[in-house]
Coordinates of C-alpha atoms in Angstrom, one line a residue:
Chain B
X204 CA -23.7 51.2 19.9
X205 CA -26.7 52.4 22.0
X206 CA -28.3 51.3 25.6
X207 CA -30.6 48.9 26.1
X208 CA -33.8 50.5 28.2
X209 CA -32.7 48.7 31.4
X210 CA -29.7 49.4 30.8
X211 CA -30.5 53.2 31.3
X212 CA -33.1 52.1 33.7
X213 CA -30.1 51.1 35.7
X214 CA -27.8 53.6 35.5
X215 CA -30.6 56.3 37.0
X216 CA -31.7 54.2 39.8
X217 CA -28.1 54.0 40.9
X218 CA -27.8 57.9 41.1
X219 CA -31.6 58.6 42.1
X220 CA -32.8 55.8 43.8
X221 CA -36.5 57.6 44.6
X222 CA -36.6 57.4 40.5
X223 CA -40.0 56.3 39.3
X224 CA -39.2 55.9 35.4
X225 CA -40.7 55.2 32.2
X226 CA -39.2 54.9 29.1
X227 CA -40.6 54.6 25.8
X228 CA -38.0 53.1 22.6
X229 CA -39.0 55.8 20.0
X230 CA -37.2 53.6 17.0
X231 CA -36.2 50.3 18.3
X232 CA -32.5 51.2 17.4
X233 CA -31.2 51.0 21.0
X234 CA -30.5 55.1 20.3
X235 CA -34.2 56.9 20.6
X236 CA -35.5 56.9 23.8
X237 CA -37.9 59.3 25.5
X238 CA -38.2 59.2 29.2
X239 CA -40.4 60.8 31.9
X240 CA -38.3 60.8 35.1
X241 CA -40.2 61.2 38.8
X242 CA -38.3 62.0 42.1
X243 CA -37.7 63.5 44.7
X244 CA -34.7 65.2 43.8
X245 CA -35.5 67.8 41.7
X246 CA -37.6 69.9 43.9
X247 CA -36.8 73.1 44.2
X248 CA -34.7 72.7 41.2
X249 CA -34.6 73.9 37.6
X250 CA -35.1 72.3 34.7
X251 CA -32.0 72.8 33.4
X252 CA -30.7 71.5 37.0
X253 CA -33.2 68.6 37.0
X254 CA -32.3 67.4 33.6
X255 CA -28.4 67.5 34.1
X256 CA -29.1 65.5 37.2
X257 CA -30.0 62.8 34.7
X258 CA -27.5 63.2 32.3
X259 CA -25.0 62.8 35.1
X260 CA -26.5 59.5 36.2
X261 CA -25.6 58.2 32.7
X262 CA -22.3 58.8 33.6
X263 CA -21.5 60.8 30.0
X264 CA -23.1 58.2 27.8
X265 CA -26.2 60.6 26.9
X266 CA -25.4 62.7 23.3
X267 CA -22.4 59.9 23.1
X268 CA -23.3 56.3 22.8
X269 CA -26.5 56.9 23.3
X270 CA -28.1 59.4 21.1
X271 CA -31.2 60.8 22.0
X272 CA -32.8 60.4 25.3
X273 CA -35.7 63.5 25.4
X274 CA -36.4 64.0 28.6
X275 CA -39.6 64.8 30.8
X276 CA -38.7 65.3 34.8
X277 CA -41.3 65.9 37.4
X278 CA -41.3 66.7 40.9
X279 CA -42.2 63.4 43.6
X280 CA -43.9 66.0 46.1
Chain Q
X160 CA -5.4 82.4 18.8
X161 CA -8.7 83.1 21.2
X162 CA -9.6 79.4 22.5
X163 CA -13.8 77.8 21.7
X164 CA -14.5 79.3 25.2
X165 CA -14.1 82.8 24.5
X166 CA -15.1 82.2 20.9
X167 CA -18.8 81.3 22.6
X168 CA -18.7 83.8 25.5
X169 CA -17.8 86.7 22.1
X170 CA -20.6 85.0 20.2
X171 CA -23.4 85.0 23.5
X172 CA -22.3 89.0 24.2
X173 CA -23.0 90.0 20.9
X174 CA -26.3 88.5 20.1
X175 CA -29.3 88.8 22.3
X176 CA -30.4 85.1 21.5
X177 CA -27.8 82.4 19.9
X178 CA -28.6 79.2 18.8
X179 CA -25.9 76.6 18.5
X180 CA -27.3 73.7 15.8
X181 CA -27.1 71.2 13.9
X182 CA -27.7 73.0 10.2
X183 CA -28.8 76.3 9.9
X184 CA -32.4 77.5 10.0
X185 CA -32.9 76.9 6.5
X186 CA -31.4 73.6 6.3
X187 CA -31.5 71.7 10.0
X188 CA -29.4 68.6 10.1
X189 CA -31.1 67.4 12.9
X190 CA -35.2 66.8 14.1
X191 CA -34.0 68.9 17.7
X192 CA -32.1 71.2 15.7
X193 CA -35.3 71.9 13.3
X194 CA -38.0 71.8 16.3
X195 CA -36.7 74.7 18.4
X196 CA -35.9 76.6 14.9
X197 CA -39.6 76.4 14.4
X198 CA -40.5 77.5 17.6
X199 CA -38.4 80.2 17.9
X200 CA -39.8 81.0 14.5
X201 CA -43.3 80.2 16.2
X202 CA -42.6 82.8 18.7
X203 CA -41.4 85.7 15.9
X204 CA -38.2 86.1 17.9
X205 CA -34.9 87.1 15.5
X206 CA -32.0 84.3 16.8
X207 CA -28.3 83.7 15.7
X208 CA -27.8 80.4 14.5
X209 CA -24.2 78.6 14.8
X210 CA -23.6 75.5 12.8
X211 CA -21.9 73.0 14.7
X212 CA -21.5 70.4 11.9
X213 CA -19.1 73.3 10.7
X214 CA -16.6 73.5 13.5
X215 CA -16.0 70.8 15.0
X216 CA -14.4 72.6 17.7
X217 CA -17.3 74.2 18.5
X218 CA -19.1 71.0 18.8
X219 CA -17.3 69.8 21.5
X220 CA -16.6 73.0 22.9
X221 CA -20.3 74.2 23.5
X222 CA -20.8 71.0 25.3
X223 CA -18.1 72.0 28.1
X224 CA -18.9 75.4 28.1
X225 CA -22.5 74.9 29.8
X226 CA -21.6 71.1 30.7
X227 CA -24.4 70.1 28.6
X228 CA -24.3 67.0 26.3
X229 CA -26.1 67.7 23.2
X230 CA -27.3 70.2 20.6
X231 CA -29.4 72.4 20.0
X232 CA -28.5 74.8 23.6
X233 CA -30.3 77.9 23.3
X234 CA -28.5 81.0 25.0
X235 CA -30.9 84.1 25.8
X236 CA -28.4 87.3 26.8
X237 CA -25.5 85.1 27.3
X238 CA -27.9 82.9 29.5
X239 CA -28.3 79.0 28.8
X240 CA -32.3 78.6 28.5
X241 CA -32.1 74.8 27.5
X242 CA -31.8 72.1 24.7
X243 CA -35.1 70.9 22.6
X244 CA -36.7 69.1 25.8
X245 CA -36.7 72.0 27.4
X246 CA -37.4 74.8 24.7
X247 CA -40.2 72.7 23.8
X248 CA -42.0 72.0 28.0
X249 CA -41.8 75.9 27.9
X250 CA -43.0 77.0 24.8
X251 CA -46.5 74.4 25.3
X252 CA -46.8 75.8 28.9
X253 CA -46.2 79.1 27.6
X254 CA -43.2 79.8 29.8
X255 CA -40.9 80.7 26.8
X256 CA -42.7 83.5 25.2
X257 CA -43.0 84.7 28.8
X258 CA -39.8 84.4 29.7
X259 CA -38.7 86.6 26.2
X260 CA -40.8 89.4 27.3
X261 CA -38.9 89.0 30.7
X262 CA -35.8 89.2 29.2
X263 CA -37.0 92.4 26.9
X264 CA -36.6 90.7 23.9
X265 CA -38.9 92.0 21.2
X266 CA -40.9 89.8 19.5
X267 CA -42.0 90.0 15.5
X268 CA -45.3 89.4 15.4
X269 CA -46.9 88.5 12.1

């Protein structure tokens, strides 16, 4: 199983459209990813809050088919 | 027969700071599991772990409970603080150890 990096690339441009996103394939398996996320949207939020906003743009694929995604978000100010 | 929800909320009342794993401390199953162990080790704090590769239930059920989708989740006085990403942003920024002292949770100091 797994995502392919645009395929994620995809998924969180359709929920945060501001998203600027980089994503590095930690193991070439489709399954280890690590992403820093920049937008808009998480001002004035958590991280906990900021980070679930992602997870909900991959529409309950993270910690399912795809496996590990770790996670850096930052503020677009 | 109490359901996985109040199992968690019993476990989260009656210790200060819970861990819910892959493994146990000794033995992680997992590279998250094992990097928030060492920090919290790190930080000299005294944590209950939960093993979910030993209940199943509880595997799933976690997930719901603080509509998070993976493991490790750290819970400070019945508080979720985060998964590895986020245990690990605030222990290098020094926000977790911070946040410990703001909770009044004593730390063992070697």
């Amino acid at each position: 199983m797994g995502m392919k990096v645009d395929e994620i690339r995809n998924l969180i441009l359709k929920s945060i459209p501001d998203a600027k996103i980089e994503i590095k394939d930690l193991a070439g398996d489709d399954n280890h990813y690590a992403a820093i996320i920049k937008s808009k949207v998480f001002e004035g939020k958590t991280k906990v809050q900021q980070h679930k906003l992602v997870y909900d743009a991959l529409e309950g694929k993270m910690g399912g088919v795809l496996h590990a995604l770790s996670l850096t978000t930052i503020i677009d100010n | 027969m109490t359901n996985v929800n109040d199992k968690i909320k019993e476990f989260n009342k009656n210790n200060e700071v819970v861990l819910y794993m892959k493994g146990n401390p000794t033995f992680p199953q997992c590279g998250f599991s094992s990097t928030v162990v060492q920090i919290l080790k790190h930080i000299g704090v005294n944590f209950q772990s939960y093993d979910v590769l030993q209940d199943e239930e509880l595997r799933e059920g976690i997930k719901n409970y603080s509509s998070w989708p993976t493991i490790p989740q750290l819970y400070v006085k019945e508080e979720f603080v985060g998964g590895c990403d986020i245990i690990r942003e605030m222990f290098e920024s020094g926000e977790l150890k911070q946040y410990f002292d703001d909770k009044k949770i004593n730390l063992v100091v070697e």
